[in-house]
Tab-separated table of C-alpha atoms in Angstrom:
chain	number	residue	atom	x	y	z
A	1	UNK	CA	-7.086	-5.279	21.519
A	2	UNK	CA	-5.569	-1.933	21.802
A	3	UNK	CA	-6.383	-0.325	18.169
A	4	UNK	CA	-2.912	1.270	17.997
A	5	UNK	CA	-1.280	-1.981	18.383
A	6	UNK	CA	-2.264	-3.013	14.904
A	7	UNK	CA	0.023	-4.692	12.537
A	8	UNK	CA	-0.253	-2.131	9.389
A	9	UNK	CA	1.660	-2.914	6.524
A	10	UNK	CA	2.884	0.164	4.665
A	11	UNK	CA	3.532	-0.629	0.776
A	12	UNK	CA	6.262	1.632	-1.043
A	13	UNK	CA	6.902	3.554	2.665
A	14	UNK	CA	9.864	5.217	0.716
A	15	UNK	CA	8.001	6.797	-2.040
A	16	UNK	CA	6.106	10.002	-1.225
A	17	UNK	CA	3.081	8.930	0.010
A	18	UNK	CA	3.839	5.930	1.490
A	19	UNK	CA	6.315	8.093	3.324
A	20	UNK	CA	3.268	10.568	4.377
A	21	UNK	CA	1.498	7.983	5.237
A	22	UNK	CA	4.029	5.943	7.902
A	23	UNK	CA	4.302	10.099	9.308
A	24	UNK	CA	0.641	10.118	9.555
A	25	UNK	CA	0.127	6.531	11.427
A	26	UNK	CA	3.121	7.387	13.713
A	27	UNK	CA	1.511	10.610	14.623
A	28	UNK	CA	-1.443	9.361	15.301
A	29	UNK	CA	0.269	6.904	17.909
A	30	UNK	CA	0.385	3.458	15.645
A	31	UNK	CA	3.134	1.230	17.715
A	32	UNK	CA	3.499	-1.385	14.867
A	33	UNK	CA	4.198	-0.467	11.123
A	34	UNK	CA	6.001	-2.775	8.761
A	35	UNK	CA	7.908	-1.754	5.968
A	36	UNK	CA	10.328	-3.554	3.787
A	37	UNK	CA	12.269	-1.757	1.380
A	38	UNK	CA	12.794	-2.883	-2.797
A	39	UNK	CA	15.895	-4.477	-2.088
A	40	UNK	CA	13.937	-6.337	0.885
A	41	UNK	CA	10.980	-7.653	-1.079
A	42	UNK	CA	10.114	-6.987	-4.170
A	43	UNK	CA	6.682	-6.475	-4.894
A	44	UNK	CA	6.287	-7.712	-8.136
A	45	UNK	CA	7.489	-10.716	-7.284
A	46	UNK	CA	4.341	-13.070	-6.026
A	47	UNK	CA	6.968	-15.943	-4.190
A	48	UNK	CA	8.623	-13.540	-2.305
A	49	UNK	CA	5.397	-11.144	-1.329
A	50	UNK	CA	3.843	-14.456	-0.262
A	51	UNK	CA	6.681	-15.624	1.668
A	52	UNK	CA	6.387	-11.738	3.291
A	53	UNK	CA	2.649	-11.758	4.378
A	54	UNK	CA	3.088	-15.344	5.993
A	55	UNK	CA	6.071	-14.293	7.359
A	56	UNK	CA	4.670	-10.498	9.230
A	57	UNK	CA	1.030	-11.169	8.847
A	58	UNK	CA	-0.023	-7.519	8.636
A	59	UNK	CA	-3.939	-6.689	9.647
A	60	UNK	CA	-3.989	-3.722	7.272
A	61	UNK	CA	-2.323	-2.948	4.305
A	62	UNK	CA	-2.159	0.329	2.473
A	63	UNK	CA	-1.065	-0.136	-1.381
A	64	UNK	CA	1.308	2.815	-1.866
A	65	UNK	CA	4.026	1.247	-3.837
A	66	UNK	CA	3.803	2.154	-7.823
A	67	UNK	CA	5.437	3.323	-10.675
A	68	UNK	CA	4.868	6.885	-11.126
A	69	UNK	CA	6.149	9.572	-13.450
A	70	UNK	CA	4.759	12.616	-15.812
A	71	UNK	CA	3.922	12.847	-19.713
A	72	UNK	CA	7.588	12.275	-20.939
A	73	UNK	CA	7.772	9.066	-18.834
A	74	UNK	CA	4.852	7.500	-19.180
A	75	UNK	CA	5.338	8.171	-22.983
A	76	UNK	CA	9.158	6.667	-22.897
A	77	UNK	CA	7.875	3.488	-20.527
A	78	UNK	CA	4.744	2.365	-20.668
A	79	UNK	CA	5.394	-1.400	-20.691
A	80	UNK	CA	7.049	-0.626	-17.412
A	81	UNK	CA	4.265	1.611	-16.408
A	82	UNK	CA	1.664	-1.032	-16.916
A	83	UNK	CA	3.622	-4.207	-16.038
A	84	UNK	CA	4.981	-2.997	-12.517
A	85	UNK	CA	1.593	-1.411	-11.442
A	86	UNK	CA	-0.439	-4.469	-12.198
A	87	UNK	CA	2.133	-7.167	-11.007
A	88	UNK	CA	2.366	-5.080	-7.699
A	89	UNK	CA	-1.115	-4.672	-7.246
A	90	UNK	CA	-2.124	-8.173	-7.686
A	91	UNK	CA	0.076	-9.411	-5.523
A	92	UNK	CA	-0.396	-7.667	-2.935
A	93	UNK	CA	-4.483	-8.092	-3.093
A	94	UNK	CA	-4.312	-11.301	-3.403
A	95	UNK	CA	-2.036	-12.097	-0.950
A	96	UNK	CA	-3.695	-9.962	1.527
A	97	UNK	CA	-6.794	-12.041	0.578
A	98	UNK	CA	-5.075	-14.885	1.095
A	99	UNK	CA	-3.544	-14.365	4.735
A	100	UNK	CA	-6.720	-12.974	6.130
A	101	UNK	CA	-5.827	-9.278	5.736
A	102	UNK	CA	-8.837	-7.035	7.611
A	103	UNK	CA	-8.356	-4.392	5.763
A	104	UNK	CA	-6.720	-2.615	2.314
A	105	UNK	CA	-6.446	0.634	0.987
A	106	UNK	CA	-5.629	1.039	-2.878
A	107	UNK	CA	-4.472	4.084	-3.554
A	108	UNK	CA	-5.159	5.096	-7.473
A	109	UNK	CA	-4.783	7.964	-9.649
A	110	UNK	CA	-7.329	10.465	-10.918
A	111	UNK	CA	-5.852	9.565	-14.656
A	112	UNK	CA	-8.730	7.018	-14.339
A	113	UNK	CA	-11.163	8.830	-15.749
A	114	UNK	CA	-11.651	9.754	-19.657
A	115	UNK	CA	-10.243	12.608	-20.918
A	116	UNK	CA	-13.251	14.516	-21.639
A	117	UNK	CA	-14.895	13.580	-18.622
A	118	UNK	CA	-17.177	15.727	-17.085
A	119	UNK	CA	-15.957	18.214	-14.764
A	120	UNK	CA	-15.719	17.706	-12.054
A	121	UNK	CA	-15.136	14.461	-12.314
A	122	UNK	CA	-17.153	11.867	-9.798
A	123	UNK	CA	-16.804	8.344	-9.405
A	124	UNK	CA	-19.601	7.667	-11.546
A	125	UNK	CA	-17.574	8.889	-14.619
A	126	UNK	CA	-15.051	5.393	-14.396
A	127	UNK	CA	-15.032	3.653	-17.989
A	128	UNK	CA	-17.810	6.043	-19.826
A	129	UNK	CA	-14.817	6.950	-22.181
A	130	UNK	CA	-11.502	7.169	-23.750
A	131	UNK	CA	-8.463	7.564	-21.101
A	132	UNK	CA	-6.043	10.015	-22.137
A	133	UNK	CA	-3.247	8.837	-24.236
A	134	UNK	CA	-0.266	10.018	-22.814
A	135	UNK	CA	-0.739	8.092	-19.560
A	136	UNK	CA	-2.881	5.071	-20.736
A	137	UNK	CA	-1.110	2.069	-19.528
A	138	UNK	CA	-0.726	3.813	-15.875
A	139	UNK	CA	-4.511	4.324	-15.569
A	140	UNK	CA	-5.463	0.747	-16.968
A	141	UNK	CA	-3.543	-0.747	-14.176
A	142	UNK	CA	-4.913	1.505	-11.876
A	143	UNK	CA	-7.999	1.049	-12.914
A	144	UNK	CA	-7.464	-2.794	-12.832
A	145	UNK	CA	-7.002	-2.354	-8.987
A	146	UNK	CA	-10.171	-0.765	-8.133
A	147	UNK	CA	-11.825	-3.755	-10.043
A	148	UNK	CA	-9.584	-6.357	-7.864
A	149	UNK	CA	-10.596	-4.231	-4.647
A	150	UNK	CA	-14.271	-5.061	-5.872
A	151	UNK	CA	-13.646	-8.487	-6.984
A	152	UNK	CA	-12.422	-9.683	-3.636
A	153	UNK	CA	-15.152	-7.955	-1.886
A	154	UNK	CA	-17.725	-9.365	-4.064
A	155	UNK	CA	-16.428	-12.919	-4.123
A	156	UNK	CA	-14.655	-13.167	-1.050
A	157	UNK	CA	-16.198	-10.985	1.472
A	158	UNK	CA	-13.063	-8.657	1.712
A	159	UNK	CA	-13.074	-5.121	2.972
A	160	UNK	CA	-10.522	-3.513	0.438
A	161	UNK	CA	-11.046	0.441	-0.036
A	162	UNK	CA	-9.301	2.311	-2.748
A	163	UNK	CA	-8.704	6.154	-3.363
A	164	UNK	CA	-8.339	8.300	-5.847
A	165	UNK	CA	-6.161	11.300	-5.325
A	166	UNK	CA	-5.462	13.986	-7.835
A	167	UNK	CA	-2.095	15.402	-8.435
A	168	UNK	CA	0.120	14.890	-5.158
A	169	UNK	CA	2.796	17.054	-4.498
A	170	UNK	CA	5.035	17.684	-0.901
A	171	UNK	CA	8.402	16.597	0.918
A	172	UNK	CA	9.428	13.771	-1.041
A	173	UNK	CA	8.549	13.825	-4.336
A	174	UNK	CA	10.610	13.493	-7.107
A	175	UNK	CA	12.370	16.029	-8.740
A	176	UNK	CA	13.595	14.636	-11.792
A	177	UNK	CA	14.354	17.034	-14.572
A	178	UNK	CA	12.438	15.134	-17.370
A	179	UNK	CA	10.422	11.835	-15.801
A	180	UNK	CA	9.238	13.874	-12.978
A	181	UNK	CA	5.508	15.626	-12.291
A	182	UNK	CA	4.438	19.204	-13.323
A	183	UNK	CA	4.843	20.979	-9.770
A	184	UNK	CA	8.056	19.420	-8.935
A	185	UNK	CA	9.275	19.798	-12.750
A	186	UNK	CA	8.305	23.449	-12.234
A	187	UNK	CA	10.021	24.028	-9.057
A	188	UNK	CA	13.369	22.329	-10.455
A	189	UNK	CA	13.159	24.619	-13.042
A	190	UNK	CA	12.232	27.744	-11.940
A	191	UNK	CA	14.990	27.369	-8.897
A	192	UNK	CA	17.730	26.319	-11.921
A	193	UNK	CA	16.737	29.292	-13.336
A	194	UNK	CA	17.392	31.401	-10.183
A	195	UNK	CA	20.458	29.949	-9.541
A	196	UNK	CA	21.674	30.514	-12.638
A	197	UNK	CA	20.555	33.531	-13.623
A	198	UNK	CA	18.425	32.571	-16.785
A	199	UNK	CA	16.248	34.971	-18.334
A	200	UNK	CA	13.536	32.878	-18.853
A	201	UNK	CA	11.654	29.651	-18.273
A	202	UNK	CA	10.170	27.300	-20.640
A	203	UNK	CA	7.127	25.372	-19.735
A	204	UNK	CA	5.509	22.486	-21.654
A	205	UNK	CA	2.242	22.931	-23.697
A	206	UNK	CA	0.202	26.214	-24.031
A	207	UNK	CA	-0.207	26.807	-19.977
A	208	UNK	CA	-4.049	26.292	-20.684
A	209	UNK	CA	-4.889	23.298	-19.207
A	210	UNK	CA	-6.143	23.042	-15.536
A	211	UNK	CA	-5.184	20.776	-12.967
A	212	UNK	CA	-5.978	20.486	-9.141
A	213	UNK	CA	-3.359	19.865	-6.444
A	214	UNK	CA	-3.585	18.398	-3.048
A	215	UNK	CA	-0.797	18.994	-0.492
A	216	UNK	CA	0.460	14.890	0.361
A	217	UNK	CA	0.175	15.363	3.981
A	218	UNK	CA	-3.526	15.573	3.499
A	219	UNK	CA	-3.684	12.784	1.137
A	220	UNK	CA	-1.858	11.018	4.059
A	221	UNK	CA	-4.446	11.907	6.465
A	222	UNK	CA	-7.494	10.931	4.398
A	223	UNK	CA	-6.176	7.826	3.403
A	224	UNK	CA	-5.951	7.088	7.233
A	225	UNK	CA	-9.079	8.309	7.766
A	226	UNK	CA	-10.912	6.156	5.093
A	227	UNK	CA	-8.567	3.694	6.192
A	228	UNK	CA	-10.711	4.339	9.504
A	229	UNK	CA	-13.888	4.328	8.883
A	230	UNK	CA	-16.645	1.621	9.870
A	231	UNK	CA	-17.052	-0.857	7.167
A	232	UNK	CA	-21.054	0.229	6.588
A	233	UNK	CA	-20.095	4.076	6.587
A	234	UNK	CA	-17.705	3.583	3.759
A	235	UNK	CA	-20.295	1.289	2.315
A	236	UNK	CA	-23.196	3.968	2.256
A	237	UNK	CA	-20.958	6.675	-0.010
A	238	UNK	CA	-20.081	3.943	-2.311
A	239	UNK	CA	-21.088	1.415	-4.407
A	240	UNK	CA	-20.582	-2.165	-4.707
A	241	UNK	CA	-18.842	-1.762	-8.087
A	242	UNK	CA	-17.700	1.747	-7.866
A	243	UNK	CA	-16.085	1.656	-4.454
A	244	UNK	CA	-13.723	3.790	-4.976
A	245	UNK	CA	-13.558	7.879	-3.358
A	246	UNK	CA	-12.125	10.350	-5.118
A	247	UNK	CA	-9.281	12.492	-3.121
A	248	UNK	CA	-8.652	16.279	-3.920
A	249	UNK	CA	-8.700	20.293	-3.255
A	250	UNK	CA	-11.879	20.562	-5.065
A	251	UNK	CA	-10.296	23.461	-6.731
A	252	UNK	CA	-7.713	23.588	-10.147
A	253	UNK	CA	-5.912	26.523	-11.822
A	254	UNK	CA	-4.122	26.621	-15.151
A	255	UNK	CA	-0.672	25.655	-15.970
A	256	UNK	CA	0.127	29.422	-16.404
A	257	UNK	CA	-1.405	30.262	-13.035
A	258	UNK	CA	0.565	27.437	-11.393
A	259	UNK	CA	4.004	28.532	-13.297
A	260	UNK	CA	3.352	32.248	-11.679
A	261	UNK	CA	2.982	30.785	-8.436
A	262	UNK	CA	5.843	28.405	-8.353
A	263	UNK	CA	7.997	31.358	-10.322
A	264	UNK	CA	6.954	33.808	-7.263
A	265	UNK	CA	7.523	31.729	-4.626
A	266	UNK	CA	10.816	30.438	-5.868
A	267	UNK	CA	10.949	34.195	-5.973
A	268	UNK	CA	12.326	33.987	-9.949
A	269	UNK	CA	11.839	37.581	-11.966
A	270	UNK	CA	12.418	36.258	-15.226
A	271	UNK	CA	10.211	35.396	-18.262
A	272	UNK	CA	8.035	32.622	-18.617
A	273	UNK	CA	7.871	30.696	-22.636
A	274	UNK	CA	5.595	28.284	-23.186
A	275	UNK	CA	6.339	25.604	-25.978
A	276	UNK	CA	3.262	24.642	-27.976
A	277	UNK	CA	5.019	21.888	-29.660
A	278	UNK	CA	5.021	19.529	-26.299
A	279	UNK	CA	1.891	18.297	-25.205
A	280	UNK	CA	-0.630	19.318	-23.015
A	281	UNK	CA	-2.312	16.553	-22.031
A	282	UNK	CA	-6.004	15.966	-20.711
A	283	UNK	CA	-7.255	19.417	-20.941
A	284	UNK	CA	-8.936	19.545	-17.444
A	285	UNK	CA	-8.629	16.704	-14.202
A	286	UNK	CA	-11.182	18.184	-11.528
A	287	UNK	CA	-12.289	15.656	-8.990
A	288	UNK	CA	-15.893	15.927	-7.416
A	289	UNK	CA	-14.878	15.218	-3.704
A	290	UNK	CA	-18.827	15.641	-2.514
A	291	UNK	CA	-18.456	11.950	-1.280
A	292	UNK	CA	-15.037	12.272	0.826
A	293	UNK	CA	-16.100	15.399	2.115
A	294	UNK	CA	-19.014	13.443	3.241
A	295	UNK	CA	-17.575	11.167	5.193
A	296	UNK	CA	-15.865	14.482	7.150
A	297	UNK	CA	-13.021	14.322	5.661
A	298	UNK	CA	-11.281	17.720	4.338
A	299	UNK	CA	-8.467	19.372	3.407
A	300	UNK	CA	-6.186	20.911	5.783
A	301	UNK	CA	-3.068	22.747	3.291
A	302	UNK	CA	-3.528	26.111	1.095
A	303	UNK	CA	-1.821	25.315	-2.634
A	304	UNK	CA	0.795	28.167	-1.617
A	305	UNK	CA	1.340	27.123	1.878
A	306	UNK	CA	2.183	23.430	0.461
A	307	UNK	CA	4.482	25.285	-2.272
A	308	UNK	CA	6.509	26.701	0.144
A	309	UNK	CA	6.926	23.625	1.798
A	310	UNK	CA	7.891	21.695	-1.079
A	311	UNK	CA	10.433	24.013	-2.511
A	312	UNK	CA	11.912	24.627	1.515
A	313	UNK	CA	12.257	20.226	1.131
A	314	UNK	CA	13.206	20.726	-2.278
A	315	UNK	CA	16.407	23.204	-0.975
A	316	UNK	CA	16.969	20.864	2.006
A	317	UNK	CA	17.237	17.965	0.299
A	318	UNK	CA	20.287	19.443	-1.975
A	319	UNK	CA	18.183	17.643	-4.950
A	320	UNK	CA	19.447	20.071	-7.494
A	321	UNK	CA	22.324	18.334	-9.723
């Protein structure tokens, strides 16, 4: 059977990286994605996601659909947070499980890991500690698919992968002014500011903290290329009960550095206030990519580079209110 023939299910091919990934597959030559949008099938519900995979009896799914959002949303909705996630992910395991799937891709978070994990943070560092507050629920539902990833390989002889990526960021992502992530938050901001001639910019927290971003068109093409790989070379840079790979730059930079680069290329000259009452969060979120990078996969977009692209999508897209 020609290999780009495959019947690959997509998961949540709206959302940013879902969207990355259906760009990446279709790039690449794959003749036969599926997608269903929410008002199509929603994913939380088990009847109608079985009724789907009987129905289109995909040979590969990638789990992209979830409920995502920064600090202020995942502190104003964290039943939400945790009760989509989980529902989503369960059914679609278990119904992949269930209709002879070949092969899965989870696609996590790197909120997995405690908050005062070591940094970098490798694989090895899931459940030694406390998860940071602010995003708790997300992460224990994330976390919860890893574990049914495992569980279905252990009992059931499945081959479902999952990765972790760090913060994603890119055409498509969601610009929200308050339930949306720091870079996009940022470049709302700092372009509002522009526009309207503000002389300054407040950013949440004290700018200290450091996080690491990865451009989603590479998270696109790694998850295709674990996606990829030969069941035993995925097998030898993981572990039977820490499966997962972790997904990222390999390099962070403070909230301050990121707010000068987002200010410059927005191309704002104005001040830049930081408001210590708001919280930081986790103080540092460094993934250890030695095992991805193994497996020959690396990055391909500069943090700038991917800035400019974002904000040129942000502009296109008219997303400012």
């Amino acid at each position: 059977m020609n290999e780009l023939n495959k019947r690959i299910f997509v998961a949540g091919h709206r959302g940013m990286v879902g969207s990355a990934i259906v760009r990446c597959l279709e790039a690449r030559g794959y003749t036969r994605i599926i997608t269903r949008s929410r008002d199509e099938l929603d994913l939380t519900e088990q009847a109608q996601v079985r009724a789907f995979f009987a129905e289109e009896r995909p040979e590969e799914v990638y789990v992209a659909a979830a409920k995502v959002g920064g600090i202020h949303a995942n502190n104003s909705y964290p039943a939400e947070f945790i009760y989509s996630n989980l529902m989503v992910e369960a059914n679609l395991v278990h119904e992949s499980w269930r209709s002879g799937v070949a092969r899965l891709l989870f696609l996590g978070s790197s909120c997995i890991y405690p908050r005062l994990a070591q940094q970098p943070m490798s694989e090895d560092a899931l459940l030694t500690g406390k998860l940071e507050p602010t995003n708790e629920p997300y992460a224990v539902a994330k976390i919860a698919g890893i574990k049914l990833c495992e569980s279905y390989n252990r009992q059931y002889g499945c081959d479902f992968r999952s990765v972790m990526p760090t913060n994603l960021y890119g055409p498509g992502d969601n610009y929200h002014p308050e339930n949306s992530h720091v870079l996009p938050a940022m470049i709302r901001r700092f372009h509002e500011a522009k526009t309207h001639g503000a002389p300054s910019v407040v950013i949440w927290g004290t700018g200290s903290p450091k996080r690491e971003f990865l451009h989603v068109d590479d998270m696109a093409r790694a998850c295709v290329h674990v996606m990829d790989l030969p069941r035993e070379t995925y097998a030898a840079q993981t572990e039977v009960m820490t499966s997962h790979l972790n997904v990222g730059s390999g390099e962070d930079l403070s909230i301050a550095e990121l707010a000068q680069l987002v200010s410059e290329v927005v191309g704002y000259q104005g001040r830049i206030h930081y408001d210590t009452s708001k919280p930081d969060g986790a103080p540092r979120k460094l993934l250890d990519v030695s095992r991805i990078r193994g497996l020959g996969w690396t990055p391909e977009v500069t943090l700038r580079a991917g800035i400019e692209h974002a904000y040129e999508d942000f502009c296109s897209e008219a997303l400012v209110a």
